[in-house]
Short mmCIF file of C-alpha atoms and ligand atoms in Angstrom, two decimals:
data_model
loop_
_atom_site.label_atom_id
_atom_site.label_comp_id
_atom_site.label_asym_id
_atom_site.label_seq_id
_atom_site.Cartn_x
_atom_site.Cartn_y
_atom_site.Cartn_z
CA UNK A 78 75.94 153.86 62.03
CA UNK A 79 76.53 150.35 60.30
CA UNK A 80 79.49 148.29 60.00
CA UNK A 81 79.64 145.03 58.69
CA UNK A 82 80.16 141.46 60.85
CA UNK A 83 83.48 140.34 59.91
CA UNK A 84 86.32 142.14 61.99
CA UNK A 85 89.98 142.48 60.14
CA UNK A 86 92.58 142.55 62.48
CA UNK A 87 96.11 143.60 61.42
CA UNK A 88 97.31 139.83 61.87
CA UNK A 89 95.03 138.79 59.12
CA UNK A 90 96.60 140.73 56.96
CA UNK A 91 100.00 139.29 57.80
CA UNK A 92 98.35 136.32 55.86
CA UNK A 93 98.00 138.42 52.32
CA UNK A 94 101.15 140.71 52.85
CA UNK A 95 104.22 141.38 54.11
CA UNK A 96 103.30 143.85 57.26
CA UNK A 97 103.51 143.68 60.94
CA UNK A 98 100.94 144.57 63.90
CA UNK A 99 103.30 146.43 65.53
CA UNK A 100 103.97 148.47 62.43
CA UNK A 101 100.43 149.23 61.94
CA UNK A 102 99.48 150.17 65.30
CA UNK A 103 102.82 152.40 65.72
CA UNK A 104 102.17 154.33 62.34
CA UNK A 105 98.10 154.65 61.91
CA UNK A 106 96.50 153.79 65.81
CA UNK A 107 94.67 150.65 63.67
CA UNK A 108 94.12 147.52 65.38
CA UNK A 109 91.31 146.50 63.15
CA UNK A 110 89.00 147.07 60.64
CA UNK A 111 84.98 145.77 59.11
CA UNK A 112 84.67 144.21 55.84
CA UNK A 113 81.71 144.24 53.99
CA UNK A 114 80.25 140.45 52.79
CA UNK A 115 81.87 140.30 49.67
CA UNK A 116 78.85 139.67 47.61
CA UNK A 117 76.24 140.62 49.96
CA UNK A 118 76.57 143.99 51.18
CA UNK A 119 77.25 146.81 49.12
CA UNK A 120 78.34 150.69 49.79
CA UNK A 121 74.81 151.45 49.56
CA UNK A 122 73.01 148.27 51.64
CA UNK A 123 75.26 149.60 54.06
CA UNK A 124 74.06 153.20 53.64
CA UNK A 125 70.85 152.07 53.84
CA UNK A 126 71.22 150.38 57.38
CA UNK A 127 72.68 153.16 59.07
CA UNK A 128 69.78 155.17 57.30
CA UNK A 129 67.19 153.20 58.84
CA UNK A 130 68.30 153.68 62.34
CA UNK A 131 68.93 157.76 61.67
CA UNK A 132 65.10 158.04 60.32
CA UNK A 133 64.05 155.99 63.74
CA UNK A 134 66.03 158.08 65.84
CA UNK A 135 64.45 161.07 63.95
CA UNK A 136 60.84 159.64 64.28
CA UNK A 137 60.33 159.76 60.67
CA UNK A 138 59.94 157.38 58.17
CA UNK A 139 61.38 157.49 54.61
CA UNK A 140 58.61 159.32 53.23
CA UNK A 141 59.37 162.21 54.89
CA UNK A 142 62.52 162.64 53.41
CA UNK A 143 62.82 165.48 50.51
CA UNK A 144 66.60 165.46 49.36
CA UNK A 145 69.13 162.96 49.42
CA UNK A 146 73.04 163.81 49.83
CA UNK A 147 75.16 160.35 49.56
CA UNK A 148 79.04 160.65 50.24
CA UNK A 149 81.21 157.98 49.04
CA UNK A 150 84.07 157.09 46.91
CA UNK A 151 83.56 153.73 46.62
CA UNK A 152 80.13 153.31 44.83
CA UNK A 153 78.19 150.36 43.55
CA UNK A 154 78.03 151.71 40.26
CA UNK A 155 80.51 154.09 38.24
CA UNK A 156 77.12 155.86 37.56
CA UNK A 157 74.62 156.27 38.34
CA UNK A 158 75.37 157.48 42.09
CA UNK A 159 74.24 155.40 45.49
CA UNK A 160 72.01 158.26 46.26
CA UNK A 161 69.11 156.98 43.18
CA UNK A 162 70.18 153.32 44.87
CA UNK A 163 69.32 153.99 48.56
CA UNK A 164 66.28 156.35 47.42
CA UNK A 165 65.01 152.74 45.45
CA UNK A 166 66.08 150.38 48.29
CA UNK A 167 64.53 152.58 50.96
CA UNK A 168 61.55 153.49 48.76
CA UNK A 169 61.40 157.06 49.25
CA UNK A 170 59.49 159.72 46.99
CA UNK A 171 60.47 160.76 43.51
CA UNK A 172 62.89 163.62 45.32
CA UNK A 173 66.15 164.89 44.51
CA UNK A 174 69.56 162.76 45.33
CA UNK A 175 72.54 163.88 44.91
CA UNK A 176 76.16 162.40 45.12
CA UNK A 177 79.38 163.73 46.75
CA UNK A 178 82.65 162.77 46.20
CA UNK A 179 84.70 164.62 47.92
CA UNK A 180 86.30 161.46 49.68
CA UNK A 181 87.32 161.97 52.95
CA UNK A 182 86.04 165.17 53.39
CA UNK A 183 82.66 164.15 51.52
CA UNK A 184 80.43 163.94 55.11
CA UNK A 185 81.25 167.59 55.73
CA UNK A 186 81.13 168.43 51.72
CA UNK A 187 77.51 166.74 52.42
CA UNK A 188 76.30 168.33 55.42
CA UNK A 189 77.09 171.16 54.02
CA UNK A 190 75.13 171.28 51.10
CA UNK A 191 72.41 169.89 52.93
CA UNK A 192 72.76 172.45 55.58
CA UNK A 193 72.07 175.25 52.66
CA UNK A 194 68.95 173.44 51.66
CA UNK A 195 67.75 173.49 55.08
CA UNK A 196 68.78 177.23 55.88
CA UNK A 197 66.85 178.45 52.65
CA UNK A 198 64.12 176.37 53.60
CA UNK A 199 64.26 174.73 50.31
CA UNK A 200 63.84 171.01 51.99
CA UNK A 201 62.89 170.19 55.82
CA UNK A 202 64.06 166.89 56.23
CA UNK A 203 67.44 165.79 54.78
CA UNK A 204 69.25 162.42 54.68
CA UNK A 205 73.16 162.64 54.97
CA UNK A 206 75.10 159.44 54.03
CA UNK A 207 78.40 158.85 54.38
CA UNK A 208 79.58 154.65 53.60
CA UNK A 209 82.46 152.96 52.05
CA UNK A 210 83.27 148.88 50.73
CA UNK A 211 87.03 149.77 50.55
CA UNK A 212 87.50 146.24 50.55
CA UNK A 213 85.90 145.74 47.12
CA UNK A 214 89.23 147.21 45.21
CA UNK A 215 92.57 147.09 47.76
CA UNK A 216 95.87 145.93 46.50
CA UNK A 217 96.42 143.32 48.86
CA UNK A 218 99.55 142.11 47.65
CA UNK A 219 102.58 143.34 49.67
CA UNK A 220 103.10 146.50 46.39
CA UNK A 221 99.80 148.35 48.46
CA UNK A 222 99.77 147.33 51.98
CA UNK A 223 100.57 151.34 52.58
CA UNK A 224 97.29 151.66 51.47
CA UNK A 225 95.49 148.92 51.98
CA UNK A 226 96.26 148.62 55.98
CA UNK A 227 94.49 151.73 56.63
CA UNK A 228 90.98 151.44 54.94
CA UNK A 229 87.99 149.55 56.12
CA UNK A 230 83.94 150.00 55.02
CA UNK A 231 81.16 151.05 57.30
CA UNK A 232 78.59 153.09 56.96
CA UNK A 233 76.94 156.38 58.93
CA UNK A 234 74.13 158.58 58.70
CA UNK A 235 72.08 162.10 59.72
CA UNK A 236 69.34 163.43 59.07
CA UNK A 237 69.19 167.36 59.13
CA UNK A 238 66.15 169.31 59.85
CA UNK A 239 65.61 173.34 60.59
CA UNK A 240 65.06 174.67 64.16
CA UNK A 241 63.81 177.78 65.20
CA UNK A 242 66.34 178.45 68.35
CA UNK A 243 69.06 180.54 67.90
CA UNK A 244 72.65 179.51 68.22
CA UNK A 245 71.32 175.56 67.62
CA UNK A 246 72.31 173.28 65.36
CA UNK A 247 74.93 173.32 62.80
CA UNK A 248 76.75 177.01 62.92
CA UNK A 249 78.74 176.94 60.38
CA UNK A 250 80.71 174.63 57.75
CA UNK A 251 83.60 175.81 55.76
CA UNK A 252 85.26 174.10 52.69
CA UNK A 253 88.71 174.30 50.86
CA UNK A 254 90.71 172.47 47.96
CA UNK A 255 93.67 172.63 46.35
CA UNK A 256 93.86 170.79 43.12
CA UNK A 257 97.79 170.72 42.70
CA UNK A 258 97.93 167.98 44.52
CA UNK A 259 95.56 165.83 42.65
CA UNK A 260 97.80 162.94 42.39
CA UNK A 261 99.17 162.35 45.77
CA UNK A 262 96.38 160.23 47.24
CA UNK A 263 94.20 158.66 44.27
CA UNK A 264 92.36 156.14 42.57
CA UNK A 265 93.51 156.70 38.73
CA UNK A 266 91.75 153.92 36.88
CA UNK A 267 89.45 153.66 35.11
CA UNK A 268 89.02 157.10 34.41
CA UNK A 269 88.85 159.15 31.51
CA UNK A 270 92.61 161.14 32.20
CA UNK A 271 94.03 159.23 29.03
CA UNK A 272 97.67 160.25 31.10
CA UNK A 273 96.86 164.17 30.20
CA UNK A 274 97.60 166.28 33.61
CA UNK A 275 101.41 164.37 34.97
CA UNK A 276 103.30 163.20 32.16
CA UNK A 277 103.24 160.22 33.67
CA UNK A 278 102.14 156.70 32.42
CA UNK A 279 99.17 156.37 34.92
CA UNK A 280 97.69 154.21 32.28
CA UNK A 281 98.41 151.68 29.99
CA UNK A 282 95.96 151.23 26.66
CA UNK A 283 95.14 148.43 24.38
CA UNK A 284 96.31 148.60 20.83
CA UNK A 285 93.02 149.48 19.93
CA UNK A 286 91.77 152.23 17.03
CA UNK A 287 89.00 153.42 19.03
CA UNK A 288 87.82 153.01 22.94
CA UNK A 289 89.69 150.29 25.10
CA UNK A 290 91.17 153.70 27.25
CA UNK A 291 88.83 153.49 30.04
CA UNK A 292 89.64 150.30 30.93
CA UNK A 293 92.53 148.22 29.11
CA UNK A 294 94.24 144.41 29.61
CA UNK A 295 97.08 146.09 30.39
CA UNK A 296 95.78 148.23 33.29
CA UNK A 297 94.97 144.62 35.29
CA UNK A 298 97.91 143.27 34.66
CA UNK A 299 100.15 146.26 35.28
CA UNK A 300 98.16 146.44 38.86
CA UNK A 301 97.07 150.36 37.88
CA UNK A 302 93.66 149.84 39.17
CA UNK A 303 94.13 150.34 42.77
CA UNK A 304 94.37 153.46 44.68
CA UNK A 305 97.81 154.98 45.40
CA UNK A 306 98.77 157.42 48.14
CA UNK A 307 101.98 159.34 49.15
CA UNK A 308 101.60 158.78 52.80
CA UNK A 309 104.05 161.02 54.16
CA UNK A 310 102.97 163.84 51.91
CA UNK A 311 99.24 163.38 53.14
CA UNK A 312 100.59 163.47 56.22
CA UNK A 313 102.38 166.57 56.36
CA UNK A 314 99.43 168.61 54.57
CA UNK A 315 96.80 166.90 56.95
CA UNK A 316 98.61 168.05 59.79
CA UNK A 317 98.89 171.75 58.60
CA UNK A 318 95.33 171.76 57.09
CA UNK A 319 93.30 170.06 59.88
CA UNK A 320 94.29 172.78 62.63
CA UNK A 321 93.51 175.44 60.58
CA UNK A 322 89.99 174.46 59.52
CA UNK A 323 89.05 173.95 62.85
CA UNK A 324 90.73 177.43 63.67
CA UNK A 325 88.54 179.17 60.98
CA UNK A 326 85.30 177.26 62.50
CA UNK A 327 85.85 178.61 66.07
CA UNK A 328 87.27 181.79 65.23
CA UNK A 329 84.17 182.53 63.07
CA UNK A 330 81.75 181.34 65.95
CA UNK A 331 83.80 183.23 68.55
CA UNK A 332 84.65 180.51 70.18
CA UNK A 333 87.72 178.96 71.69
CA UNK A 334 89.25 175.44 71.21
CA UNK A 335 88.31 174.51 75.38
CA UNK A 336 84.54 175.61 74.06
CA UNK A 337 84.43 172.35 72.44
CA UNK A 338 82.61 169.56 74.33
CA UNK A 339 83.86 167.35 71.48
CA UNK A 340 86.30 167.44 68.51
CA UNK A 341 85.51 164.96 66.00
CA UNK A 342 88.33 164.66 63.19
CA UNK A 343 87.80 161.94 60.15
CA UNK A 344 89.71 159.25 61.26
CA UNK A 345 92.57 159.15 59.05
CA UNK A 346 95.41 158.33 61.21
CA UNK A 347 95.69 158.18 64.97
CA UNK A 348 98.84 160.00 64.87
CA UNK A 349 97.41 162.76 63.06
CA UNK A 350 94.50 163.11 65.44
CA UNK A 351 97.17 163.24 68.08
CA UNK A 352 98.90 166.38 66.38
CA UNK A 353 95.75 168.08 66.25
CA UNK A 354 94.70 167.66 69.50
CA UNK A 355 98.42 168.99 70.55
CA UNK A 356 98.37 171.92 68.53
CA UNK A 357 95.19 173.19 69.48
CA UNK A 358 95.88 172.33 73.16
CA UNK A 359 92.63 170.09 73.76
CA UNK A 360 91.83 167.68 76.41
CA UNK A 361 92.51 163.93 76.08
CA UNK A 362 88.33 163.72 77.16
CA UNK A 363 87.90 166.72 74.37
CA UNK A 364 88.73 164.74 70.96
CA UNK A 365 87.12 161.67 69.76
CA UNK A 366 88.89 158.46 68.00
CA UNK A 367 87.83 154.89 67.27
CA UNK A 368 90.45 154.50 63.94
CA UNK A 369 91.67 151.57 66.14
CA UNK A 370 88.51 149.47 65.56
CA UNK A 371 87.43 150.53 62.38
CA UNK A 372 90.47 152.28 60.17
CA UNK A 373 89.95 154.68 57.90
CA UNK A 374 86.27 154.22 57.07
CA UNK A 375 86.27 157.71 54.52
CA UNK A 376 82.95 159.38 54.05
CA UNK A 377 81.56 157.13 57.11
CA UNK A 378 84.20 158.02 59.88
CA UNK A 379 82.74 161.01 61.09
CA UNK A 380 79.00 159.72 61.31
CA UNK A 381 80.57 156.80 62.52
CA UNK A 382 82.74 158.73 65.17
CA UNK A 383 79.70 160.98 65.96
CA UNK A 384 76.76 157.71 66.46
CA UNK A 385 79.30 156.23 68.67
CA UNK A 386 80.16 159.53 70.39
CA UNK A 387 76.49 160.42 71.70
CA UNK A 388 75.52 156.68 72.13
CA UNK A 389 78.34 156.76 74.89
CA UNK A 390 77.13 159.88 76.20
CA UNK A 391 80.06 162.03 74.81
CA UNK A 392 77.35 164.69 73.26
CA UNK A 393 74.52 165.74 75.13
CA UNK A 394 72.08 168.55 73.99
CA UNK A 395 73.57 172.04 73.77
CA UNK A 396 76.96 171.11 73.56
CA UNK A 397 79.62 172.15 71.13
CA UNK A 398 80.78 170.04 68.71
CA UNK A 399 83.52 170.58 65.88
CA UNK A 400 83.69 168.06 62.94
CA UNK A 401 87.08 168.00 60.70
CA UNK A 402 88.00 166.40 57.79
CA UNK A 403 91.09 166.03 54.89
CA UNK A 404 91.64 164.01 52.48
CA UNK A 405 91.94 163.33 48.80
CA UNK A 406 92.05 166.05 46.41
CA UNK A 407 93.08 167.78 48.31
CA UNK A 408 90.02 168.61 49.97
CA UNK A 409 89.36 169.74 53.90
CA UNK A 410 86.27 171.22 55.67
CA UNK A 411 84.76 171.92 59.19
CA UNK A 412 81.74 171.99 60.43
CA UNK A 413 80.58 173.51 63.95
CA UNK A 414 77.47 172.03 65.58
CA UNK A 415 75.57 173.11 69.25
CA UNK A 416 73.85 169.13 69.74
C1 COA B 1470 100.78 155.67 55.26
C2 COA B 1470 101.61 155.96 56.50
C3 COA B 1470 101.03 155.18 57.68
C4 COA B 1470 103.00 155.46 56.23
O1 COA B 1470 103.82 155.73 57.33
P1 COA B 1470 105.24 156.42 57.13
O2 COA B 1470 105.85 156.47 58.44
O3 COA B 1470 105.00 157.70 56.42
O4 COA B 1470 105.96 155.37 56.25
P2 COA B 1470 106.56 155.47 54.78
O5 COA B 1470 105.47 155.55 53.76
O6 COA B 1470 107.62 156.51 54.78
O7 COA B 1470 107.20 154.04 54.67
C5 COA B 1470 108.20 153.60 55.58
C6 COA B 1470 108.53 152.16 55.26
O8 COA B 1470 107.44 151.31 55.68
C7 COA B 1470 107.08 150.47 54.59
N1 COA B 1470 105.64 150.18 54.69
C8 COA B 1470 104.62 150.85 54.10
N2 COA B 1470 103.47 150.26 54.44
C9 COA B 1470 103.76 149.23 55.25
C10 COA B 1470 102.98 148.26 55.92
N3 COA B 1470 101.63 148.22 55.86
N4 COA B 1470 103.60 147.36 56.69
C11 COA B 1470 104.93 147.35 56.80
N5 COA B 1470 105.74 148.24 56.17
C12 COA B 1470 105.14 149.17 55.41
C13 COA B 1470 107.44 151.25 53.35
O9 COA B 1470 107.58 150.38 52.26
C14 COA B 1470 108.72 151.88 53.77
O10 COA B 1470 109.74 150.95 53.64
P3 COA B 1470 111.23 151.37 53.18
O11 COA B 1470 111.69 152.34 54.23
O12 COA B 1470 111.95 150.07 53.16
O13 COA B 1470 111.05 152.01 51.84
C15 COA B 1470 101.67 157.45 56.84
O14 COA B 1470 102.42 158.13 55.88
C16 COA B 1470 100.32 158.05 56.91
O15 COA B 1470 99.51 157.68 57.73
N6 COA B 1470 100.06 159.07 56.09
C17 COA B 1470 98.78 159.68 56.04
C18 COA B 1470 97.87 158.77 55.31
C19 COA B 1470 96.45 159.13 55.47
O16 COA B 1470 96.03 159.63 56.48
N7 COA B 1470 95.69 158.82 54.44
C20 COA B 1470 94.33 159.06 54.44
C21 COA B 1470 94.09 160.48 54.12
S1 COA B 1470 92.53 160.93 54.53
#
């Protein structure tokens, strides 16, 4: 994992908007959150560190690697993806890269893929990314502190390799959507939508004959270039969804929810994590969170969450682990792993 220097706390932000410690803590679990330099790190510098320390922990260097899968929704460029950037910065072969934005579900969206490569032997050693600069694009004016309070940018990676023992390894992943609710928890500028799927004036264009759509005057100064979210709506759909994908994992493994060594949800909200861990009956010592020091770090919480987890001894070989994630799209996943 990676995160950047400069630590956020909530009181900071009192500076830039109209919001409260107390009122973050009590609704999200955050006490704090990393920013990125603001010129000198990027989504993918930061991939890159937490890259370096997964291919040393691997004992491999970055010639070994065959495929690249980089998860992020913030990226350095609209296109082309971080994956071609890291494969540059870390100078790696001429091999495939591919880029997942599935938000903050893309780690498991990732490992997934990556996990097919592996089973049909296509590729033997995999790099998983997962990093976000939130920071870069945040309405920090009082109009998005719902959003902005919650996000911060880090950085985590894996690398995935086959094994020969049975029952080792990732198990299984499994992925949903459901497109209807699109809208509720997005970034919709610039885009190419030209205010087709609502009805709703999600963009304002120049007076222009052609072009000028993408990205107008009038989207700047009408502030619709940051992301929006209707948190109580995410809320209630990440609180259904999240205890279901982890029931499909185990009940497809044949396992039980006091199986688990360690549950590892994306770290969207503390109080969400909370619900989970109620519903499915699991130990205080049984679910992992660290939202309070970081936020809502995206495609890097659960590498985060997971780096942290066995560097404090919290997974140790051959123990169960169950990954979670929900998030924009809607999309959710799970993923079930023997360390
Ligand atoms: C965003 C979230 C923390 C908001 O908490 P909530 O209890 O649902 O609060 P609401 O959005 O209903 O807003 C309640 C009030 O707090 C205000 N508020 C919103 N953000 C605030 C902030 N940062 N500081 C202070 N007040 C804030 C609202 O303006 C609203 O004020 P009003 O009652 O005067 O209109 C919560 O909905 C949430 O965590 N949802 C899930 C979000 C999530 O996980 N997103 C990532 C998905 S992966």
């Amino acid at each position: 994992m990676y995160v950047p220097k400069n630590i956020v706390t909530n009181h900071h932000l009192m500076k830039y908007m109209d919001t409260s410690d107390e009122w973050i803590q009590e609704r999200t679990g955050i006490k704090e959150r990393r920013y990125a330099d603001r010129t000198g790190e990027t989504t993918t510098t930061m991939g890159v560190e937490a890259a370096k320390i997964a291919l040393e922990r691997a004992g491999i260097t970055p010639g070994d690697i065959d495929f690249i899968v980089f998860a992020t929704l913030s990226p350095d460029y609209y296109f082309p993806g971080c994956g071609v950037l890291l494969q540059r910065a870390m100078k790696m072969k001429e091999i495939g890269a591919l880029d997942v934005r599935n938000q903050c579900s893309g780690f498991i969206y990732a490992l997934s893929v990556a996990d097919q490569f592996i089973r049909t032997g296509t590729y033997k050693n995999i790099l998983v990314v997962g990093s976000e600069k939130h920071s870069f694009g945040l309405d920090f004016s009082t109009r998005g502190r719902n959003v902005s309070v919650i996000f911060g940018d880090g950085a985590g990676a894996v690398v995935l390799q086959p094994t020969e023992e049975d029952n080792r390894g990732l198990l299984s992943t499994h992925l949903h959507s459901d497109g209807e609710s699109a809208e509720i928890l997005a970034m919709f500028n610039p885009g190419t939508h030209a205010n087709h799927w609502t009805g709703e004036q999600l963009a304002d264009f120049d007076d222009a004959e052609m072009g000028e759509m993408f990205f107008s005057h009038a989207m700047i100064d009408k502030a619709q270039v940051f992301p929006n979210m209707d948190g109580p709506a995410v809320f209630k759909k990440a609180v259904e969804k999240f205890p279901e994908v982890i029931m499909e994992a185990l009940n497809h493994n044949g396992l039980q929810a006091s199986d688990l060594k360690l549950l590892i949800p994306h770290q969207a909200n503390l109080r969400i994590a909370q619900f989970v861990q109620q519903k499915l009956k699991l130990k205080d010592d049984q679910v992992y969170n660290n939202i309070q020091k970081y936020g809502n770090t995206t495609a890097a919480s659960i590498p985060i969450a997971l780096c942290e987890a066995w560097e404090a001894g919290r997974v140790k070989d051959g123990e169960l682990v169950c990954l979670a994630a929900f998030g924009s799209g809607f999309t959710w996943g799970s993923a079930v792993l023997r360390w």
